[in-house]
CSV table of C-alpha atoms in Angstrom, one decimal:
chain,number,residue,atom,x,y,z
A,1,MET,CA,22.0,-8.6,-38.9
A,2,GLU,CA,21.4,-5.1,-39.4
A,3,ILE,CA,20.2,-4.8,-36.0
A,4,GLN,CA,20.7,-6.9,-33.4
A,5,ALA,CA,18.9,-5.3,-30.9
A,6,ALA,CA,15.5,-6.5,-29.6
A,7,PRO,CA,12.9,-6.6,-32.7
A,8,PRO,CA,9.7,-4.9,-32.6
A,9,ALA,CA,7.4,-6.0,-29.7
A,10,HIS,CA,4.9,-6.8,-32.3
A,11,GLN,CA,7.1,-9.1,-34.0
A,12,ALA,CA,7.7,-12.8,-32.5
A,13,PRO,CA,11.5,-13.2,-32.4
A,14,LEU,CA,13.0,-16.2,-33.9
A,15,SER,CA,9.7,-17.6,-34.8
A,16,PRO,CA,10.0,-20.3,-37.7
A,17,SER,CA,10.4,-18.2,-40.6
A,18,PRO,CA,7.7,-15.6,-41.1
A,19,HIS,CA,9.1,-15.0,-44.6
A,20,LEU,CA,9.1,-17.5,-47.3
A,21,LEU,CA,12.7,-17.9,-48.5
A,22,PRO,CA,13.7,-17.9,-52.2
A,23,PRO,CA,12.8,-21.2,-54.5
A,24,ILE,CA,16.3,-22.8,-54.2
A,25,PHE,CA,16.2,-23.2,-50.5
A,26,GLN,CA,12.5,-24.2,-50.0
A,27,SER,CA,12.9,-27.6,-51.1
A,28,ASP,CA,15.7,-28.1,-48.2
A,29,THR,CA,15.1,-31.2,-46.2
A,30,ALA,CA,17.4,-29.2,-43.3
A,31,PRO,CA,15.6,-25.8,-43.8
A,32,PRO,CA,17.8,-22.9,-43.0
A,33,GLN,CA,17.7,-21.8,-39.3
A,34,MET,CA,17.1,-18.5,-38.7
A,35,ILE,CA,19.4,-16.6,-36.3
A,36,THR,CA,18.3,-13.0,-36.5
A,37,GLN,CA,16.5,-10.5,-38.0
A,38,GLY,CA,17.2,-7.0,-38.6
A,39,ALA,CA,15.2,-4.0,-40.2
A,40,GLU,CA,16.0,-4.9,-43.7
A,41,ALA,CA,17.3,-8.7,-43.6
A,42,LEU,CA,16.9,-12.0,-42.3
A,43,LEU,CA,20.0,-14.0,-41.3
A,44,TYR,CA,19.8,-17.7,-41.3
A,45,ARG,CA,22.5,-20.4,-41.2
A,46,THR,CA,22.8,-23.2,-43.8
A,47,THR,CA,25.5,-25.1,-45.6
A,48,TYR,CA,27.1,-24.0,-49.0
A,49,LEU,CA,27.9,-26.7,-51.5
A,50,LEU,CA,28.9,-29.4,-49.0
A,51,PRO,CA,27.1,-30.4,-45.8
A,52,THR,CA,30.5,-29.7,-44.1
A,53,LEU,CA,30.8,-26.0,-44.9
A,54,PRO,CA,28.4,-23.8,-42.8
A,55,CYS,CA,27.3,-20.3,-44.3
A,56,ALA,CA,25.4,-17.5,-43.2
A,57,LEU,CA,22.5,-16.7,-45.6
A,58,LYS,CA,21.5,-13.2,-45.5
A,59,TYR,CA,18.3,-12.4,-47.3
A,60,ARG,CA,16.5,-9.3,-48.2
A,61,PRO,CA,12.8,-10.0,-48.7
A,62,SER,CA,10.8,-7.8,-51.0
A,63,LYS,CA,9.2,-5.4,-49.5
A,64,PRO,CA,5.1,-5.3,-50.5
A,65,TYR,CA,4.6,-1.5,-49.5
A,66,ARG,CA,7.3,-0.6,-52.2
A,67,HIS,CA,6.7,-0.3,-55.9
A,68,PRO,CA,8.0,-3.7,-57.6
A,69,ILE,CA,10.2,-1.9,-59.8
A,70,LEU,CA,11.8,0.3,-56.9
A,71,ASP,CA,11.8,-2.7,-54.8
A,72,ALA,CA,13.9,-4.9,-57.0
A,73,ARG,CA,16.4,-1.8,-57.7
A,74,LEU,CA,16.9,-1.3,-53.9
A,75,THR,CA,17.5,-4.9,-53.3
A,76,LYS,CA,19.8,-5.5,-55.8
A,77,HIS,CA,21.9,-2.4,-55.0
A,78,ARG,CA,22.0,-3.0,-51.4
A,79,ILE,CA,23.0,-6.9,-51.8
A,80,LEU,CA,25.5,-5.9,-54.4
A,81,SER,CA,27.2,-2.9,-52.4
A,82,GLU,CA,27.4,-5.0,-49.4
A,83,ALA,CA,29.0,-7.9,-51.3
A,84,ARG,CA,31.5,-5.6,-52.9
A,85,VAL,CA,32.6,-4.1,-49.9
A,86,LEU,CA,33.3,-7.5,-48.1
A,87,VAL,CA,35.2,-8.7,-51.2
A,88,LYS,CA,37.3,-5.4,-51.5
A,89,CYS,CA,38.0,-5.8,-47.4
A,90,ARG,CA,39.0,-9.4,-47.6
A,91,ARG,CA,41.5,-8.2,-50.6
A,92,GLU,CA,43.0,-5.9,-48.5
A,93,GLY,CA,43.2,-7.9,-45.5
A,94,VAL,CA,40.7,-6.6,-43.2
A,95,PRO,CA,39.3,-9.3,-41.1
A,96,VAL,CA,35.5,-10.0,-42.4
A,97,PRO,CA,33.5,-12.9,-43.5
A,98,ALA,CA,34.1,-14.4,-47.1
A,99,VAL,CA,31.7,-14.1,-49.7
A,100,TYR,CA,30.6,-17.4,-51.3
A,101,ALA,CA,27.6,-16.7,-53.6
A,102,VAL,CA,25.5,-13.7,-54.5
A,103,ASP,CA,21.6,-13.7,-56.3
A,104,GLU,CA,20.9,-10.0,-56.4
A,105,ARG,CA,17.6,-10.6,-58.3
A,106,GLU,CA,16.1,-13.2,-55.3
A,107,GLY,CA,18.0,-11.0,-52.8
A,108,TRP,CA,20.3,-13.0,-51.2
A,109,VAL,CA,24.2,-13.5,-50.4
A,110,MET,CA,25.9,-16.4,-48.7
A,111,LEU,CA,28.9,-15.6,-46.5
A,112,GLU,CA,31.5,-17.5,-44.5
A,113,TRP,CA,30.0,-18.6,-41.4
A,114,VAL,CA,32.1,-17.0,-38.4
A,115,GLU,CA,32.3,-18.9,-35.2
A,116,GLY,CA,32.4,-17.3,-32.0
A,117,GLU,CA,30.1,-14.5,-30.4
A,118,VAL,CA,29.9,-11.0,-30.8
A,119,VAL,CA,31.9,-8.6,-28.5
A,120,ARG,CA,28.9,-7.1,-26.7
A,121,VAL,CA,28.2,-10.5,-25.6
A,122,LYS,CA,31.9,-11.5,-24.6
A,123,VAL,CA,32.6,-8.1,-23.0
A,124,ASN,CA,29.4,-8.4,-20.5
A,125,GLU,CA,30.2,-12.1,-19.9
A,126,TRP,CA,33.7,-11.0,-18.8
A,127,LEU,CA,32.6,-8.3,-16.6
A,128,ARG,CA,30.0,-10.3,-15.0
A,129,ARG,CA,32.6,-13.1,-14.3
A,130,ARG,CA,34.9,-10.5,-12.6
A,131,LYS,CA,32.3,-9.0,-10.8
A,132,GLU,CA,31.2,-12.4,-9.3
A,133,LEU,CA,35.0,-13.1,-8.4
A,134,GLY,CA,34.8,-9.8,-6.5
A,135,VAL,CA,37.8,-8.1,-8.7
A,136,ALA,CA,37.6,-4.4,-8.4
A,137,GLU,CA,37.3,-2.1,-11.4
A,138,GLY,CA,40.6,-0.8,-12.8
A,139,VAL,CA,42.6,-3.9,-11.7
A,140,GLU,CA,44.1,-6.6,-14.2
A,141,GLU,CA,42.4,-5.2,-17.1
A,142,GLU,CA,45.1,-5.7,-19.4
A,143,VAL,CA,43.2,-8.5,-21.3
A,144,LEU,CA,40.2,-5.9,-21.8
A,145,LYS,CA,42.8,-3.6,-22.8
A,146,GLY,CA,44.3,-6.2,-25.5
A,147,LEU,CA,40.9,-6.7,-26.8
A,148,MET,CA,40.3,-3.0,-27.4
A,149,GLY,CA,44.0,-2.9,-29.1
A,150,ARG,CA,42.8,-5.4,-31.2
A,151,ILE,CA,39.5,-3.6,-32.2
A,152,GLY,CA,41.3,-0.2,-32.9
A,153,ARG,CA,44.1,-1.9,-35.3
A,154,ALA,CA,40.9,-4.0,-37.0
A,155,ILE,CA,38.9,-0.6,-37.6
A,156,GLY,CA,42.4,1.1,-38.5
A,157,ARG,CA,43.0,-1.7,-41.3
A,158,MET,CA,39.4,-1.1,-42.8
A,159,HIS,CA,39.8,2.6,-43.0
A,160,GLY,CA,43.4,2.9,-44.0
A,161,GLY,CA,43.9,-0.3,-46.2
A,162,GLY,CA,40.5,-0.9,-47.4
A,163,GLY,CA,39.4,2.8,-48.0
A,164,LEU,CA,35.9,1.9,-46.4
A,165,CYS,CA,33.7,3.1,-43.6
A,166,MET,CA,31.3,0.7,-41.8
A,167,GLY,CA,28.4,3.2,-41.4
A,168,ASP,CA,27.2,1.5,-38.4
A,169,LEU,CA,30.3,0.1,-36.0
A,170,THR,CA,28.6,-1.3,-32.8
A,171,THR,CA,29.8,-3.8,-30.5
A,172,SER,CA,27.1,-6.2,-32.3
A,173,ASN,CA,28.9,-5.7,-35.4
A,174,LEU,CA,32.2,-7.1,-34.3
A,175,MET,CA,32.7,-10.9,-33.6
A,176,LEU,CA,35.3,-12.7,-31.6
A,177,ARG,CA,36.2,-15.8,-33.2
A,178,PRO,CA,38.3,-18.3,-31.1
A,179,LYS,CA,41.9,-19.3,-32.5
A,180,ARG,CA,41.4,-22.9,-33.3
A,181,GLU,CA,43.7,-24.1,-30.7
A,182,ASP,CA,41.6,-22.2,-28.1
A,183,THR,CA,38.6,-24.2,-29.0
A,184,VAL,CA,40.8,-27.4,-28.1
A,185,ASN,CA,42.3,-26.3,-24.9
A,186,GLY,CA,40.7,-22.8,-23.9
A,187,GLU,CA,39.2,-24.2,-20.6
A,188,GLY,CA,40.9,-24.5,-17.3
A,189,SER,CA,42.4,-21.0,-17.2
A,190,ARG,CA,43.1,-20.0,-13.5
A,191,ASN,CA,42.0,-16.2,-13.5
A,192,ALA,CA,38.6,-14.5,-13.9
A,193,GLY,CA,37.7,-16.3,-17.4
A,194,ASP,CA,40.3,-14.0,-19.3
A,195,GLU,CA,40.4,-16.4,-22.2
A,196,VAL,CA,36.7,-15.1,-22.8
A,197,LEU,CA,38.2,-12.1,-24.6
A,198,GLY,CA,40.6,-14.2,-26.7
A,199,GLY,CA,40.4,-14.5,-30.4
A,200,GLU,CA,40.6,-12.8,-33.6
A,201,ILE,CA,38.3,-9.6,-34.2
A,202,VAL,CA,35.9,-10.1,-37.7
A,203,LEU,CA,34.0,-7.1,-38.6
A,204,ILE,CA,30.2,-8.2,-39.7
A,205,ASP,CA,27.2,-6.5,-41.3
A,206,PHE,CA,28.3,-4.2,-44.0
A,207,GLY,CA,24.9,-3.4,-44.9
A,208,LEU,CA,25.3,0.2,-44.5
A,209,ALA,CA,28.9,0.4,-45.3
A,210,SER,CA,30.3,3.0,-48.0
A,211,GLN,CA,33.7,3.3,-49.8
A,212,SER,CA,35.0,6.4,-48.3
A,213,SER,CA,38.0,8.0,-47.0
A,214,ALA,CA,36.6,10.9,-45.7
A,215,ASP,CA,38.2,12.0,-42.3
A,216,GLU,CA,34.6,13.0,-41.1
A,217,ASP,CA,33.3,9.4,-41.8
A,218,ARG,CA,35.8,7.6,-40.5
A,219,ALA,CA,35.4,9.9,-37.3
A,220,VAL,CA,31.8,8.9,-37.1
A,221,ASP,CA,32.6,5.5,-37.3
A,222,LEU,CA,34.6,6.1,-34.1
A,223,TYR,CA,32.1,8.2,-32.5
A,224,VAL,CA,29.2,5.7,-33.0
A,225,LEU,CA,31.3,2.8,-31.5
A,226,GLU,CA,32.3,5.0,-28.7
A,227,ARG,CA,28.5,5.7,-27.9
A,228,ALA,CA,27.9,2.1,-28.4
A,229,PHE,CA,30.6,1.2,-25.8
A,230,GLY,CA,29.2,3.9,-23.3
A,231,SER,CA,25.5,2.8,-23.3
A,232,THR,CA,26.2,-1.2,-23.6
A,233,HIS,CA,29.3,-1.4,-21.3
A,234,PRO,CA,29.8,1.8,-19.3
A,235,ARG,CA,32.4,0.0,-16.9
A,236,ALA,CA,34.3,-0.5,-20.1
A,237,GLU,CA,34.3,2.9,-21.7
A,238,GLY,CA,37.2,4.2,-19.6
A,239,LEU,CA,39.1,2.0,-22.0
A,240,PHE,CA,38.3,3.4,-25.1
A,241,SER,CA,41.2,5.3,-25.5
A,242,GLU,CA,43.0,2.1,-25.6
A,243,LEU,CA,41.2,1.2,-28.9
A,244,LEU,CA,42.1,4.9,-30.1
A,245,GLY,CA,45.6,4.7,-29.4
A,246,ALA,CA,45.7,1.3,-31.3
A,247,TYR,CA,43.9,3.0,-34.2
A,248,GLY,CA,45.9,6.1,-34.2
A,249,THR,CA,49.1,4.0,-35.2
A,250,SER,CA,47.4,1.7,-37.5
A,251,PHE,CA,47.8,3.9,-40.6
A,252,LYS,CA,49.1,7.0,-41.8
A,253,GLY,CA,46.6,9.6,-41.3
A,254,ALA,CA,44.9,8.0,-38.5
A,255,ASN,CA,45.9,11.2,-36.2
A,256,VAL,CA,43.9,13.3,-38.5
A,257,VAL,CA,41.0,11.3,-37.8
A,258,LEU,CA,41.4,11.4,-34.0
A,259,LYS,CA,41.3,15.2,-34.1
A,260,LYS,CA,38.2,15.1,-36.2
A,261,LEU,CA,36.9,12.7,-33.6
A,262,GLU,CA,37.0,15.5,-31.0
A,263,GLU,CA,35.3,17.7,-33.4
A,264,VAL,CA,32.7,15.2,-33.9
A,265,ARG,CA,32.2,14.4,-30.1
A,266,MET,CA,31.3,18.4,-29.6
A,267,ARG,CA,28.3,18.3,-32.0
A,268,GLY,CA,27.3,14.6,-32.6
A,269,ARG,CA,27.4,12.6,-35.6
A,270,LYS,CA,25.1,14.6,-38.0
A,271,ARG,CA,26.9,17.5,-40.0
A,272,SER,CA,24.8,18.4,-42.4
A,273,MET,CA,21.7,18.5,-40.3
A,274,LEU,CA,19.7,16.9,-43.4
A,275,GLY,CA,17.9,13.7,-42.8
B,1,MET,CA,39.0,-43.7,-65.4
B,2,ALA,CA,37.1,-45.0,-62.4
B,3,LEU,CA,37.5,-41.9,-60.6
B,4,LEU,CA,34.2,-40.3,-61.5
B,5,GLU,CA,32.8,-38.2,-58.7
B,6,THR,CA,29.0,-37.8,-58.2
B,7,ILE,CA,27.8,-34.7,-55.9
B,8,HIS,CA,24.7,-33.6,-54.8
B,9,LEU,CA,25.1,-29.8,-53.8
B,10,GLU,CA,23.4,-28.2,-50.8
B,11,HIS,CA,20.0,-26.5,-52.2
B,12,LEU,CA,20.0,-28.7,-55.3
B,13,PRO,CA,19.2,-32.3,-54.1
B,14,THR,CA,17.6,-32.9,-57.7
B,15,THR,CA,20.4,-32.2,-59.7
B,16,PRO,CA,23.4,-34.5,-59.3
B,17,ILE,CA,26.6,-33.4,-60.9
B,18,HIS,CA,29.5,-35.7,-62.2
B,19,ILE,CA,33.1,-34.4,-61.8
B,20,SER,CA,36.1,-36.3,-63.3
B,21,LEU,CA,39.8,-34.9,-63.7
B,22,TYR,CA,42.5,-35.9,-66.2
B,23,ARG,CA,46.0,-35.6,-66.6
B,24,ASN,CA,48.1,-35.9,-69.9
B,25,VAL,CA,45.1,-35.4,-72.2
B,26,LYS,CA,45.9,-36.7,-75.8
B,27,ASN,CA,42.8,-35.6,-77.7
B,28,ALA,CA,41.9,-32.1,-76.3
B,29,PRO,CA,41.6,-30.5,-80.1
B,30,PHE,CA,39.1,-33.2,-80.8
B,31,LEU,CA,37.0,-32.4,-77.7
B,32,GLN,CA,37.4,-28.8,-78.4
B,33,GLN,CA,35.8,-29.5,-81.6
B,34,GLN,CA,32.8,-31.0,-80.4
B,35,LEU,CA,31.6,-28.3,-78.5
B,36,LEU,CA,32.5,-25.8,-81.1
B,37,ALA,CA,30.3,-28.1,-83.4
B,38,GLY,CA,27.8,-28.3,-80.9
B,39,ASN,CA,27.7,-31.9,-80.6
B,40,THR,CA,24.9,-33.0,-78.5
B,41,ASP,CA,26.6,-36.1,-77.1
B,42,PHE,CA,29.3,-33.8,-75.7
B,43,GLU,CA,27.3,-31.8,-73.2
B,44,TYR,CA,30.0,-31.3,-70.6
B,45,ALA,CA,31.9,-28.4,-69.3
B,46,PHE,CA,35.5,-29.1,-70.3
B,47,ILE,CA,37.6,-27.1,-67.8
B,48,ASP,CA,41.4,-26.1,-67.8
B,49,ALA,CA,42.4,-27.9,-64.5
B,50,SER,CA,45.5,-25.7,-63.9
B,51,VAL,CA,43.2,-22.8,-62.9
B,52,ILE,CA,41.0,-24.5,-60.3
B,53,VAL,CA,42.0,-23.9,-56.7
B,54,SER,CA,40.0,-26.5,-55.1
B,55,ARG,CA,36.7,-28.4,-55.1
B,56,ILE,CA,34.9,-25.8,-53.7
B,57,HIS,CA,36.2,-23.4,-56.6
B,58,VAL,CA,34.6,-25.8,-59.1
B,59,LEU,CA,31.5,-26.5,-57.2
B,60,SER,CA,31.0,-22.9,-56.6
B,61,ALA,CA,30.8,-22.2,-60.6
B,62,ALA,CA,28.4,-25.4,-60.7
B,63,TYR,CA,26.0,-24.0,-58.2
B,64,ARG,CA,26.1,-20.5,-59.7
B,65,ALA,CA,25.0,-22.1,-63.3
B,66,ILE,CA,22.6,-24.3,-62.1
B,67,ASN,CA,20.7,-21.8,-59.8
B,68,ALA,CA,20.9,-19.8,-63.2
B,69,LEU,CA,19.5,-22.6,-65.0
B,70,HIS,CA,16.5,-23.1,-62.7
B,71,SER,CA,15.6,-19.7,-62.6
B,72,HIS,CA,15.9,-19.3,-66.6
B,73,ARG,CA,18.9,-16.6,-66.3
B,74,LEU,CA,21.5,-18.6,-68.6
B,75,ARG,CA,23.4,-16.2,-70.3
B,76,SER,CA,25.5,-18.8,-72.6
B,77,ARG,CA,24.2,-21.5,-74.7
B,78,ASN,CA,23.7,-24.3,-71.8
B,79,VAL,CA,24.6,-25.0,-68.2
B,80,HIS,CA,27.9,-26.7,-69.1
B,81,SER,CA,29.1,-23.6,-71.0
B,82,GLU,CA,27.6,-21.3,-68.2
B,83,ILE,CA,29.8,-23.5,-65.8
B,84,VAL,CA,33.0,-22.4,-67.6
B,85,PHE,CA,31.5,-18.9,-67.9
B,86,SER,CA,30.7,-18.7,-64.1
B,87,LEU,CA,34.4,-19.2,-63.2
B,88,SER,CA,35.1,-16.0,-64.9
B,89,PRO,CA,35.6,-12.7,-62.9
B,90,ASN,CA,34.3,-10.5,-66.1
B,91,ASN,CA,31.7,-10.7,-68.6
B,92,ASN,CA,33.3,-11.8,-71.9
B,93,ILE,CA,31.9,-15.0,-72.7
B,94,ALA,CA,34.4,-15.8,-75.3
B,95,GLU,CA,37.3,-14.8,-73.0
B,96,SER,CA,36.1,-17.1,-70.4
B,97,PHE,CA,36.1,-19.9,-72.6
B,98,ARG,CA,39.8,-19.3,-73.8
B,99,ARG,CA,40.9,-18.8,-69.9
B,100,PHE,CA,38.9,-21.5,-68.3
B,101,GLY,CA,37.6,-23.8,-71.1
B,102,ILE,CA,39.4,-26.6,-73.0
B,103,THR,CA,41.8,-25.2,-75.6
B,104,ALA,CA,43.7,-27.3,-78.0
B,105,THR,CA,46.7,-27.4,-75.7
B,106,THR,CA,44.9,-28.3,-72.7
B,107,GLU,CA,46.9,-31.1,-70.9
B,108,ASN,CA,44.9,-31.0,-67.6
B,109,LEU,CA,41.4,-31.2,-67.8
B,110,LEU,CA,38.5,-31.3,-65.5
B,111,VAL,CA,35.0,-32.4,-66.6
B,112,VAL,CA,31.6,-31.3,-65.0
B,113,LYS,CA,28.3,-33.1,-66.2
B,114,VAL,CA,25.1,-31.8,-64.8
B,115,GLY,CA,22.5,-34.4,-64.4
B,116,GLY,CA,22.3,-37.7,-66.3
B,117,GLY,CA,23.1,-41.3,-64.9
B,118,ARG,CA,26.1,-42.0,-63.6
B,119,GLU,CA,27.1,-45.0,-65.2
B,120,GLU,CA,25.9,-43.8,-68.4
B,121,VAL,CA,28.4,-40.6,-67.9
B,122,LYS,CA,31.1,-42.8,-67.0
B,123,ARG,CA,31.0,-44.9,-69.9
B,124,HIS,CA,30.9,-42.2,-72.3
B,125,LEU,CA,33.6,-40.4,-70.8
B,126,GLU,CA,35.8,-43.4,-71.0
B,127,GLY,CA,35.5,-43.7,-74.5
B,128,ALA,CA,35.9,-39.9,-75.0
B,129,VAL,CA,38.6,-38.8,-73.4
B,130,GLU,CA,42.3,-39.9,-73.8
B,131,GLY,CA,44.1,-39.2,-70.8
B,132,GLU,CA,44.9,-40.7,-67.1
B,133,ALA,CA,42.6,-39.7,-64.3
B,134,VAL,CA,43.1,-37.6,-60.9
B,135,GLY,CA,45.7,-35.9,-59.1
B,136,GLY,CA,46.3,-32.2,-58.3
B,137,MET,CA,47.6,-29.6,-60.9
B,138,LEU,CA,47.0,-26.0,-59.6
B,139,ASP,CA,49.0,-23.4,-61.1
B,140,VAL,CA,49.0,-20.9,-58.7
B,141,GLY,CA,50.7,-17.9,-60.6
B,142,LYS,CA,48.0,-18.4,-63.3
B,143,VAL,CA,45.1,-18.1,-61.2
B,144,ARG,CA,46.5,-14.8,-59.5
B,145,LYS,CA,47.1,-13.7,-63.2
B,146,VAL,CA,43.6,-14.4,-64.4
B,147,TYR,CA,41.8,-13.5,-61.3
B,148,LYS,CA,44.1,-10.1,-61.1
B,149,LEU,CA,45.3,-10.6,-57.6
B,150,ASN,CA,48.7,-9.1,-58.4
B,151,SER,CA,47.4,-5.7,-59.5
B,152,GLY,CA,46.5,-2.6,-57.0
B,153,GLY,CA,49.5,-1.0,-55.7
B,154,GLY,CA,49.4,-1.5,-51.8
B,155,GLY,CA,46.5,-4.1,-52.5
B,156,GLY,CA,47.3,-7.9,-52.9
B,157,LYS,CA,47.6,-10.3,-50.2
B,158,LYS,CA,48.7,-9.5,-46.8
B,159,GLY,CA,49.1,-11.6,-43.8
B,160,LEU,CA,46.0,-11.3,-41.9
B,161,GLY,CA,46.6,-10.2,-38.0
B,162,ASN,CA,49.9,-11.7,-36.5
B,163,GLY,CA,49.2,-15.1,-37.5
B,164,VAL,CA,51.6,-17.2,-39.4
B,165,VAL,CA,50.4,-17.6,-42.8
B,166,ASN,CA,51.2,-21.3,-43.9
B,167,GLU,CA,50.5,-22.6,-47.2
B,168,GLU,CA,47.4,-24.0,-46.2
B,169,GLU,CA,45.9,-20.6,-45.1
B,170,GLU,CA,47.1,-19.1,-48.2
B,171,ARG,CA,45.3,-21.7,-50.3
B,172,ARG,CA,42.5,-20.8,-48.4
B,173,GLU,CA,42.6,-17.0,-48.7
B,174,LEU,CA,43.3,-17.7,-52.5
B,175,GLU,CA,40.2,-19.5,-52.6
B,176,VAL,CA,37.9,-16.8,-51.0
B,177,PHE,CA,39.2,-14.2,-53.3
B,178,VAL,CA,38.6,-16.2,-56.2
B,179,LEU,CA,35.0,-16.9,-55.0
B,180,GLY,CA,34.4,-13.4,-54.3
B,181,ALA,CA,35.6,-12.4,-57.8
B,182,MET,CA,33.3,-15.1,-59.1
B,183,ALA,CA,30.2,-14.1,-57.2
B,184,LEU,CA,30.3,-10.5,-58.1
B,185,ARG,CA,30.7,-10.8,-61.8
B,186,GLY,CA,27.8,-9.9,-63.9
B,187,ALA,CA,26.5,-7.7,-61.6
B,188,SER,CA,26.0,-3.9,-62.9
B,189,ASN,CA,24.5,-1.0,-60.7
């Protein structure tokens, strides 16, 4: 989940599990199904407790190139910090997947399965459909503006309410979960597939998140997302101000972050010039 | 007492668990004594049903305990006490028994048995527990207290998004908080 971009060329993407899962999952009659692979972790879809409850299994396999003791400590630390951040977010009303179970020694965590698609895919689909229909840019963009607003408020809640920074905010780490009624009668909309952008924003992948309420870290979150929008959806970049506007009113102190963002834009993401 | 439920949890196909719920239990002190005395005929997790949010809640505790059993990481006496301990948001085993386990005054009792033949378990429980089976008996206030969901200034429950928070969603959120608190317990560093 860490990186949803294409895996390195020498690795076959989504091949049947190249890594051996922890023992508890090895005897499954329906083995967990691999969804994606990041730099550190593998993401599977499986079930929790009952066959009717889908869940996401995030597994951090041990790294053979690391010293075993260091390896165990790093894995444990990363699994736990992500799980703690998610639980805290959920308590504060930030829309994130729930934590079902953690096994820090084996290196896995089971999370609520979030239906829907990542924002990157949805925005691209919407832009493509509009292009096919011949709608000019800058016309009837209310739906996209609405989406930007929802994203801004969700980030605001995480920063302001949760006191957390994501560390890796991209359009691949934002999901759109269709509302229940949308899935029933979502089809048949008349214009440009506007329902594509409907649904609730859910923040995913807190592998790099940290507890921080520093304006600098918050501004960097926004800056990274802005750059991500700029590079994956250049046509949507102009609407980033909508996101910032919604963010600015979402919690006390958000305006200071927006000031800081201008500073970050001038110099880039790294202030310390270390690492 | 015909309402014994047998469940095979996902990823644990070889370990069935048997669950039964009772109301108006009359012999709680006796049952508690059997546990304290280490009577091997009473290898059950006796749980105070008023702090159990849902099926998923108790199954989650069982899952964690059985996982600990299989990987030789039990921290309490056996898998059944581990189920009770698994419900706890902190590492105090004695306290977890007081809050989630059977006490002399428990009237609503949830019994979990790991492994064993269904009929055998059923027969033994019929003779052992004096009470009537099944029903919902959740005490939300008590749950919020033991999982510390009321503390923390601006924290606590807020409505998600602009959605109307109905009772079902609220129960679902409560379940999620509780599962998170359980999953994170015991982790240092």
